[in-house]
Amino acid sequence: MPISDKSTALQASEFQASRVSMIAFAHFVHDLYTSFLAPLLPLIIEKLSLTLSQAGLLSTVMQIPSLANPFIGLFADNKGLARWLVILAPTLTAIPMSVIGIAPSYGMLLVLVFVAGISVSLFHVPAPVTVARYSGNYKGRGMSFFMVGGELSRTLGPIVAVAGVSVLGLAHFHFVVVLALATSVLLFITLEPTQASTKAKPRGSLAQAYKEVRHVLNPLAGVLVARAMMHGSMGMFLTVYVEQATGSLWLGGTALTLYEATGVAGILSAGILSDRLGRKRVLFWALAIAPVTILLFAKTTGVVQILSLLITGFTVLSTTPVMLALVQENARKSPAAANGLFMMLSFAVRSLAVVAAGAIADVFGMTMMFIISAMVGFTAIPFLIKLKK
């Protein structure tokens, strides 16, 4: 084998920390802008005299483009544009999200969040593929780095938004787009094109992409459904549950912060451990422990309840990088299309699970909602057993 080919093969198997870290940072910056909607919403409601229903619709409209994720992935695969989509998406998302505060009408606001939603998909579908390419034999580690960037943005985004409005005001809030522009420039410099990463695959199709990963995607679909009930009930209703139990909104917010913080630790740990111990083994332990700790959280108080909450955050949120790594390891020909299928499925079941959890809470109470969510969570294990190498 020529020396150049040996060098290329060695690089492909190594973990390119600088490039993976850059994409993880881009994930943080990108999702920072999408997290601006919630903290700016009170100001927007007052400015445009919106109803709560109109305000709630904004988040839904932003997520609608994710239904096209498989087609975006196929486009990225067939045209070899994954690198360019990752480079441009932070800026494309930042532009509409930085001007939502000065939208002159509700209709224009809907257009802005919809455009931002398209750009969100343009980033999140090819970005894990690019991370996998630069992670070599350590795809779990790469996905952990990538997901930590997104989780941190949801923690710091509201703080950045409030600080930006305090300093700049809504009229000049659009200047925050500078961070996204700088990130796109850094991505262009860091993610150098290679023959392997830009080779087009013009004959790809969604059917071929599904056929290639169906032995992984089908079991993961069952896992996603089971996990979605746990994820939806804890992530959406934890603050409400604690506030109702204690009468303190501050304690509710603290509980959610603790849950998300241990989730970041779980995300960072699970992918790295799955490189060493195996994807299936790490998923098994996370999905076996999470329902148990949710049951303990619902039925206990004091120190035991707090410890249960911390372990639940660590386990429930830790599974995403492992599943992303599994999809990318098995998607050789159409990795972006396969990731698009996985992300569309994840979005659909998560959205339905939140509605189902809310309906259960309305009828049977929030404690029973957590118990039922935990029991559904146990059903992930049979699907995981069916997961083939």
Tab-separated table of C-alpha atoms in Angstrom:
chain	number	residue	atom	x	y	z
A	1	MET	CA	0.000	0.000	0.000
A	2	PRO	CA	1.412	3.453	-0.915
A	3	ILE	CA	2.437	5.688	1.986
A	4	SER	CA	-0.305	8.220	1.211
A	5	ASP	CA	-2.979	5.516	1.296
A	6	LYS	CA	-1.648	4.219	4.629
A	7	SER	CA	-1.747	7.737	6.032
A	8	THR	CA	-5.326	8.231	4.840
A	9	ALA	CA	-6.427	4.899	6.322
A	10	LEU	CA	-4.767	5.708	9.651
A	11	GLN	CA	-6.423	9.124	9.790
A	12	ALA	CA	-9.816	7.560	9.036
A	13	SER	CA	-9.487	5.261	12.076
A	14	GLU	CA	-8.268	7.949	14.483
A	15	PHE	CA	-10.321	10.305	16.631
A	16	GLN	CA	-9.752	13.793	15.208
A	17	ALA	CA	-10.405	15.710	18.416
A	18	SER	CA	-10.038	19.224	17.005
A	19	ARG	CA	-12.608	18.716	14.242
A	20	VAL	CA	-15.069	16.790	16.413
A	21	SER	CA	-14.790	19.465	19.108
A	22	MET	CA	-15.368	22.179	16.516
A	23	ILE	CA	-18.585	20.520	15.324
A	24	ALA	CA	-19.677	20.065	18.945
A	25	PHE	CA	-19.050	23.779	19.518
A	26	ALA	CA	-21.028	24.548	16.356
A	27	HIS	CA	-23.862	22.432	17.756
A	28	PHE	CA	-23.748	24.539	20.910
A	29	VAL	CA	-23.814	27.802	18.946
A	30	HIS	CA	-26.512	26.608	16.542
A	31	ASP	CA	-28.872	25.402	19.262
A	32	LEU	CA	-28.146	28.523	21.303
A	33	TYR	CA	-30.145	30.518	18.753
A	34	THR	CA	-33.081	28.095	18.647
A	35	SER	CA	-33.279	28.296	22.446
A	36	PHE	CA	-33.935	32.064	22.205
A	37	LEU	CA	-37.641	31.569	21.483
A	38	ALA	CA	-38.760	30.645	25.013
A	39	PRO	CA	-37.026	33.469	26.929
A	40	LEU	CA	-38.038	36.088	24.342
A	41	LEU	CA	-41.631	34.858	24.182
A	42	PRO	CA	-42.998	37.110	26.970
A	43	LEU	CA	-41.689	40.190	25.144
A	44	ILE	CA	-43.055	38.949	21.803
A	45	ILE	CA	-46.479	38.181	23.327
A	46	GLU	CA	-46.677	41.687	24.740
A	47	LYS	CA	-45.444	43.335	21.531
A	48	LEU	CA	-47.828	41.508	19.170
A	49	SER	CA	-50.672	40.901	21.681
A	50	LEU	CA	-50.575	37.145	21.126
A	51	THR	CA	-52.721	34.543	22.838
A	52	LEU	CA	-51.047	31.612	24.595
A	53	SER	CA	-52.318	29.301	21.857
A	54	GLN	CA	-50.649	31.448	19.214
A	55	ALA	CA	-47.451	31.467	21.245
A	56	GLY	CA	-47.512	27.683	21.659
A	57	LEU	CA	-47.953	27.195	17.924
A	58	LEU	CA	-44.576	28.829	17.258
A	59	SER	CA	-42.640	25.882	18.684
A	60	THR	CA	-44.726	23.401	16.695
A	61	VAL	CA	-44.175	25.310	13.442
A	62	MET	CA	-40.432	25.320	14.063
A	63	GLN	CA	-40.439	21.527	14.361
A	64	ILE	CA	-42.564	20.774	11.289
A	65	PRO	CA	-39.583	20.771	8.841
A	66	SER	CA	-38.041	17.858	10.768
A	67	LEU	CA	-40.566	15.616	9.021
A	68	ALA	CA	-38.442	16.135	5.893
A	69	ASN	CA	-35.255	14.920	7.603
A	70	PRO	CA	-34.903	11.739	5.496
A	71	PHE	CA	-35.127	13.731	2.265
A	72	ILE	CA	-32.596	16.263	3.531
A	73	GLY	CA	-30.274	13.390	4.385
A	74	LEU	CA	-30.729	11.844	0.947
A	75	PHE	CA	-29.981	15.205	-0.663
A	76	ALA	CA	-26.815	15.577	1.410
A	77	ASP	CA	-25.678	12.055	0.482
A	78	ASN	CA	-26.403	12.299	-3.221
A	79	LYS	CA	-24.855	15.736	-3.660
A	80	GLY	CA	-21.975	15.323	-1.220
A	81	LEU	CA	-23.046	18.489	0.613
A	82	ALA	CA	-22.895	17.366	4.252
A	83	ARG	CA	-19.841	19.547	4.964
A	84	TRP	CA	-21.383	22.671	3.439
A	85	LEU	CA	-24.693	22.211	5.267
A	86	VAL	CA	-22.855	21.945	8.589
A	87	ILE	CA	-20.824	25.063	7.782
A	88	LEU	CA	-23.745	27.261	6.700
A	89	ALA	CA	-26.522	26.113	9.043
A	90	PRO	CA	-25.456	28.040	12.193
A	91	THR	CA	-25.653	31.323	10.271
A	92	LEU	CA	-28.835	30.353	8.417
A	93	THR	CA	-30.525	29.559	11.741
A	94	ALA	CA	-29.165	32.616	13.539
A	95	ILE	CA	-30.499	35.115	10.993
A	96	PRO	CA	-34.253	34.468	11.490
A	97	MET	CA	-33.890	33.723	15.221
A	98	SER	CA	-32.056	36.993	15.865
A	99	VAL	CA	-34.865	39.095	14.360
A	100	ILE	CA	-37.936	37.371	15.842
A	101	GLY	CA	-38.171	40.164	18.410
A	102	ILE	CA	-38.776	42.795	15.734
A	103	ALA	CA	-41.200	40.799	13.566
A	104	PRO	CA	-43.960	43.241	12.559
A	105	SER	CA	-46.762	40.675	12.590
A	106	TYR	CA	-47.676	37.200	13.785
A	107	GLY	CA	-47.648	35.898	10.212
A	108	MET	CA	-44.079	37.084	9.693
A	109	LEU	CA	-43.123	35.509	13.035
A	110	LEU	CA	-44.474	32.157	11.837
A	111	VAL	CA	-42.438	32.477	8.646
A	112	LEU	CA	-39.264	33.234	10.598
A	113	VAL	CA	-39.559	30.250	12.947
A	114	PHE	CA	-40.465	27.968	10.032
A	115	VAL	CA	-37.361	29.083	8.108
A	116	ALA	CA	-35.300	28.543	11.255
A	117	GLY	CA	-36.811	25.050	11.533
A	118	ILE	CA	-35.650	24.214	8.016
A	119	SER	CA	-32.124	25.291	8.892
A	120	VAL	CA	-32.284	23.238	12.106
A	121	SER	CA	-32.869	20.130	10.002
A	122	LEU	CA	-30.145	21.156	7.559
A	123	PHE	CA	-27.713	21.079	10.480
A	124	HIS	CA	-28.868	18.168	12.612
A	125	VAL	CA	-29.152	15.616	9.800
A	126	PRO	CA	-25.618	15.852	8.316
A	127	ALA	CA	-23.746	16.958	11.468
A	128	PRO	CA	-23.714	13.513	13.175
A	129	VAL	CA	-22.540	12.031	9.867
A	130	THR	CA	-19.623	14.462	9.773
A	131	VAL	CA	-18.850	13.731	13.423
A	132	ALA	CA	-18.831	9.993	12.703
A	133	ARG	CA	-16.427	10.531	9.811
A	134	TYR	CA	-13.948	12.391	11.997
A	135	SER	CA	-14.388	10.014	14.959
A	136	GLY	CA	-12.816	6.998	13.257
A	137	ASN	CA	-13.168	3.934	15.473
A	138	TYR	CA	-14.509	6.041	18.368
A	139	LYS	CA	-17.934	7.045	17.073
A	140	GLY	CA	-19.511	6.781	20.517
A	141	ARG	CA	-17.053	9.329	21.896
A	142	GLY	CA	-17.704	11.619	18.951
A	143	MET	CA	-21.482	11.461	19.374
A	144	SER	CA	-21.103	12.188	23.095
A	145	PHE	CA	-19.069	15.317	22.350
A	146	PHE	CA	-21.639	16.382	19.766
A	147	MET	CA	-24.677	15.868	22.011
A	148	VAL	CA	-23.065	17.660	24.974
A	149	GLY	CA	-22.840	20.782	22.812
A	150	GLY	CA	-26.586	20.700	22.220
A	151	GLU	CA	-27.449	20.049	25.861
A	152	LEU	CA	-25.278	22.913	27.119
A	153	SER	CA	-26.951	25.320	24.707
A	154	ARG	CA	-30.345	24.615	26.278
A	155	THR	CA	-28.869	25.440	29.668
A	156	LEU	CA	-27.129	28.675	28.677
A	157	GLY	CA	-29.431	29.855	25.879
A	158	PRO	CA	-32.001	31.632	28.088
A	159	ILE	CA	-29.208	33.425	29.963
A	160	VAL	CA	-27.596	34.590	26.710
A	161	ALA	CA	-30.946	35.758	25.323
A	162	VAL	CA	-31.858	37.774	28.417
A	163	ALA	CA	-28.368	39.281	28.584
A	164	GLY	CA	-28.495	40.166	24.879
A	165	VAL	CA	-31.848	41.912	25.193
A	166	SER	CA	-30.696	43.741	28.324
A	167	VAL	CA	-27.611	45.103	26.578
A	168	LEU	CA	-28.823	45.554	22.992
A	169	GLY	CA	-32.597	45.787	23.298
A	170	LEU	CA	-34.996	44.054	20.914
A	171	ALA	CA	-34.362	46.643	18.200
A	172	HIS	CA	-30.655	45.764	17.998
A	173	PHE	CA	-30.790	42.144	19.140
A	174	HIS	CA	-29.899	41.025	15.595
A	175	PHE	CA	-26.247	41.856	16.300
A	176	VAL	CA	-25.986	38.521	18.150
A	177	VAL	CA	-25.747	36.913	14.699
A	178	VAL	CA	-22.028	37.744	14.766
A	179	LEU	CA	-21.278	34.634	16.855
A	180	ALA	CA	-22.910	32.381	14.252
A	181	LEU	CA	-21.031	34.055	11.401
A	182	ALA	CA	-17.720	33.529	13.200
A	183	THR	CA	-18.629	29.897	13.846
A	184	SER	CA	-19.378	29.284	10.172
A	185	VAL	CA	-15.995	30.760	9.243
A	186	LEU	CA	-14.232	28.535	11.769
A	187	LEU	CA	-16.073	25.498	10.436
A	188	PHE	CA	-15.003	26.341	6.897
A	189	ILE	CA	-11.381	26.512	8.022
A	190	THR	CA	-11.511	23.410	10.248
A	191	LEU	CA	-13.568	20.985	8.161
A	192	GLU	CA	-11.298	20.637	5.181
A	193	PRO	CA	-12.834	18.716	2.278
A	194	THR	CA	-11.443	15.279	1.518
A	195	GLN	CA	-12.095	12.861	-1.290
A	196	ALA	CA	-13.833	10.470	1.077
A	197	SER	CA	-16.078	13.107	2.566
A	198	THR	CA	-17.166	14.812	-0.651
A	199	LYS	CA	-17.731	11.847	-2.931
A	200	ALA	CA	-21.279	12.059	-4.286
A	201	LYS	CA	-23.653	9.110	-4.305
A	202	PRO	CA	-26.163	10.028	-7.021
A	203	ARG	CA	-28.025	6.703	-7.013
A	204	GLY	CA	-28.990	6.688	-3.373
A	205	SER	CA	-32.617	6.383	-2.274
A	206	LEU	CA	-34.533	6.313	0.969
A	207	ALA	CA	-35.528	2.707	0.301
A	208	GLN	CA	-31.865	1.727	-0.026
A	209	ALA	CA	-30.936	3.688	3.092
A	210	TYR	CA	-33.683	1.984	5.102
A	211	LYS	CA	-32.749	-1.464	3.769
A	212	GLU	CA	-29.155	-0.916	4.836
A	213	VAL	CA	-30.011	-0.019	8.456
A	214	ARG	CA	-33.357	-1.730	9.031
A	215	HIS	CA	-31.766	-4.447	11.218
A	216	VAL	CA	-30.765	-1.597	13.554
A	217	LEU	CA	-33.518	0.951	12.914
A	218	ASN	CA	-36.462	-1.403	13.512
A	219	PRO	CA	-35.390	-2.446	17.044
A	220	LEU	CA	-34.347	1.132	17.804
A	221	ALA	CA	-37.860	2.274	16.840
A	222	GLY	CA	-39.235	0.206	19.719
A	223	VAL	CA	-36.528	1.530	22.015
A	224	LEU	CA	-37.364	5.107	21.006
A	225	VAL	CA	-41.062	4.619	21.754
A	226	ALA	CA	-40.324	3.177	25.197
A	227	ARG	CA	-37.746	5.837	26.005
A	228	ALA	CA	-39.952	8.643	24.686
A	229	MET	CA	-42.500	8.131	27.461
A	230	MET	CA	-39.791	8.422	30.113
A	231	HIS	CA	-38.098	11.324	28.328
A	232	GLY	CA	-41.371	13.175	27.728
A	233	SER	CA	-42.798	12.775	31.209
A	234	MET	CA	-39.602	13.825	32.993
A	235	GLY	CA	-38.475	16.556	30.607
A	236	MET	CA	-41.847	18.236	30.130
A	237	PHE	CA	-43.677	17.761	33.438
A	238	LEU	CA	-40.934	17.513	36.084
A	239	THR	CA	-41.111	21.207	36.985
A	240	VAL	CA	-44.900	21.100	37.267
A	241	TYR	CA	-44.786	17.960	39.425
A	242	VAL	CA	-42.279	19.396	41.887
A	243	GLU	CA	-44.076	22.766	42.027
A	244	GLN	CA	-47.383	21.052	42.815
A	245	ALA	CA	-45.752	18.863	45.462
A	246	THR	CA	-43.789	21.622	47.194
A	247	GLY	CA	-45.542	24.858	46.248
A	248	SER	CA	-42.197	26.242	45.073
A	249	LEU	CA	-41.543	27.082	41.429
A	250	TRP	CA	-37.906	27.662	42.365
A	251	LEU	CA	-37.570	24.056	43.547
A	252	GLY	CA	-39.229	22.905	40.338
A	253	GLY	CA	-36.686	24.775	38.261
A	254	THR	CA	-33.855	23.442	40.414
A	255	ALA	CA	-35.065	19.871	39.905
A	256	LEU	CA	-35.093	20.327	36.128
A	257	THR	CA	-31.592	21.839	36.222
A	258	LEU	CA	-30.286	18.857	38.204
A	259	TYR	CA	-31.983	16.466	35.794
A	260	GLU	CA	-30.432	18.183	32.753
A	261	ALA	CA	-26.994	18.506	34.405
A	262	THR	CA	-26.737	14.781	35.141
A	263	GLY	CA	-28.045	14.205	31.630
A	264	VAL	CA	-25.030	16.049	30.229
A	265	ALA	CA	-22.765	13.806	32.317
A	266	GLY	CA	-24.621	10.743	31.041
A	267	ILE	CA	-24.378	11.844	27.427
A	268	LEU	CA	-20.642	12.411	27.730
A	269	SER	CA	-20.064	9.088	29.487
A	270	ALA	CA	-22.335	6.729	27.549
A	271	GLY	CA	-20.838	7.246	24.100
A	272	ILE	CA	-17.290	6.873	25.404
A	273	LEU	CA	-18.181	3.740	27.391
A	274	SER	CA	-19.987	2.225	24.409
A	275	ASP	CA	-16.744	2.394	22.391
A	276	ARG	CA	-15.122	0.164	25.017
A	277	LEU	CA	-17.940	-1.983	26.356
A	278	GLY	CA	-20.205	-2.206	23.305
A	279	ARG	CA	-23.269	-0.208	22.250
A	280	LYS	CA	-25.818	-2.858	23.186
A	281	ARG	CA	-24.435	-3.394	26.685
A	282	VAL	CA	-24.433	0.321	27.534
A	283	LEU	CA	-27.962	0.757	26.163
A	284	PHE	CA	-29.132	-2.257	28.172
A	285	TRP	CA	-27.935	-0.927	31.505
A	286	ALA	CA	-29.249	2.593	30.848
A	287	LEU	CA	-32.670	1.365	29.737
A	288	ALA	CA	-32.915	-1.168	32.577
A	289	ILE	CA	-32.003	1.301	35.315
A	290	ALA	CA	-34.021	4.322	34.130
A	291	PRO	CA	-37.530	2.860	34.725
A	292	VAL	CA	-36.511	1.690	38.197
A	293	THR	CA	-35.278	5.126	39.233
A	294	ILE	CA	-38.395	6.811	37.806
A	295	LEU	CA	-40.544	4.515	39.960
A	296	LEU	CA	-38.409	5.397	42.990
A	297	PHE	CA	-38.721	9.097	42.167
A	298	ALA	CA	-42.512	8.828	42.006
A	299	LYS	CA	-42.913	6.793	45.199
A	300	THR	CA	-40.282	8.234	47.564
A	301	THR	CA	-39.305	11.532	49.144
A	302	GLY	CA	-36.217	13.217	50.512
A	303	VAL	CA	-32.692	12.039	49.713
A	304	VAL	CA	-33.822	8.879	47.927
A	305	GLN	CA	-36.050	10.888	45.602
A	306	ILE	CA	-33.237	13.334	44.800
A	307	LEU	CA	-30.788	10.500	44.077
A	308	SER	CA	-33.414	8.823	41.889
A	309	LEU	CA	-33.844	12.049	39.934
A	310	LEU	CA	-30.094	12.362	39.338
A	311	ILE	CA	-29.735	8.767	38.153
A	312	THR	CA	-32.805	9.118	35.924
A	313	GLY	CA	-31.311	12.126	34.165
A	314	PHE	CA	-28.003	10.307	33.729
A	315	THR	CA	-29.599	7.193	32.203
A	316	VAL	CA	-32.569	8.492	30.191
A	317	LEU	CA	-30.626	11.195	28.364
A	318	SER	CA	-27.467	9.115	27.862
A	319	THR	CA	-28.896	6.810	25.195
A	320	THR	CA	-28.997	9.243	22.261
A	321	PRO	CA	-25.260	9.316	21.364
A	322	VAL	CA	-25.100	5.516	21.541
A	323	MET	CA	-28.042	5.145	19.148
A	324	LEU	CA	-26.589	7.755	16.784
A	325	ALA	CA	-23.316	5.820	16.733
A	326	LEU	CA	-25.169	2.589	15.984
A	327	VAL	CA	-26.959	4.135	13.014
A	328	GLN	CA	-23.761	5.622	11.579
A	329	GLU	CA	-21.776	2.401	11.978
A	330	ASN	CA	-24.333	0.544	9.901
A	331	ALA	CA	-25.070	3.241	7.302
A	332	ARG	CA	-22.138	2.899	4.916
A	333	LYS	CA	-23.703	4.054	1.653
A	334	SER	CA	-26.231	6.694	2.740
A	335	PRO	CA	-25.283	7.849	6.252
A	336	ALA	CA	-27.128	11.185	6.141
A	337	ALA	CA	-30.339	9.611	4.794
A	338	ALA	CA	-30.176	6.933	7.503
A	339	ASN	CA	-29.660	9.582	10.162
A	340	GLY	CA	-32.597	11.519	8.720
A	341	LEU	CA	-34.827	8.456	9.082
A	342	PHE	CA	-33.709	7.997	12.684
A	343	MET	CA	-34.232	11.664	13.568
A	344	MET	CA	-37.662	11.825	11.930
A	345	LEU	CA	-38.713	8.744	13.887
A	346	SER	CA	-37.309	10.206	17.103
A	347	PHE	CA	-39.187	13.483	16.575
A	348	ALA	CA	-42.479	11.741	15.827
A	349	VAL	CA	-42.502	9.404	18.832
A	350	ARG	CA	-41.279	12.131	21.193
A	351	SER	CA	-44.064	14.490	20.121
A	352	LEU	CA	-46.732	11.810	20.559
A	353	ALA	CA	-45.292	10.687	23.893
A	354	VAL	CA	-45.542	14.171	25.406
A	355	VAL	CA	-49.207	14.366	24.416
A	356	ALA	CA	-49.860	10.878	25.802
A	357	ALA	CA	-48.081	11.665	29.072
A	358	GLY	CA	-50.123	14.838	29.492
A	359	ALA	CA	-53.371	12.990	28.835
A	360	ILE	CA	-52.458	10.321	31.411
A	361	ALA	CA	-51.639	13.032	33.970
A	362	ASP	CA	-54.988	14.749	33.353
A	363	VAL	CA	-56.933	11.542	33.982
A	364	PHE	CA	-54.905	9.669	36.617
A	365	GLY	CA	-52.596	12.290	38.139
A	366	MET	CA	-48.908	13.010	37.708
A	367	THR	CA	-47.639	10.279	40.030
A	368	MET	CA	-49.462	7.641	38.000
A	369	MET	CA	-48.104	9.264	34.819
A	370	PHE	CA	-44.547	8.634	36.027
A	371	ILE	CA	-45.411	5.061	37.033
A	372	ILE	CA	-46.977	4.274	33.641
A	373	SER	CA	-44.046	5.931	31.853
A	374	ALA	CA	-41.655	3.718	33.805
A	375	MET	CA	-43.634	0.572	32.967
A	376	VAL	CA	-43.584	1.520	29.280
A	377	GLY	CA	-39.842	2.122	29.655
A	378	PHE	CA	-39.304	-1.519	30.605
A	379	THR	CA	-40.613	-2.568	27.173
A	380	ALA	CA	-37.411	-1.230	25.599
A	381	ILE	CA	-35.501	-4.321	26.767
A	382	PRO	CA	-37.167	-6.874	24.407
A	383	PHE	CA	-36.510	-4.589	21.434
A	384	LEU	CA	-32.904	-4.160	22.552
A	385	ILE	CA	-32.462	-7.933	22.698
A	386	LYS	CA	-33.536	-8.105	19.040
A	387	LEU	CA	-30.825	-5.613	18.087
A	388	LYS	CA	-28.386	-7.389	15.785
A	389	LYS	CA	-24.739	-6.590	15.206
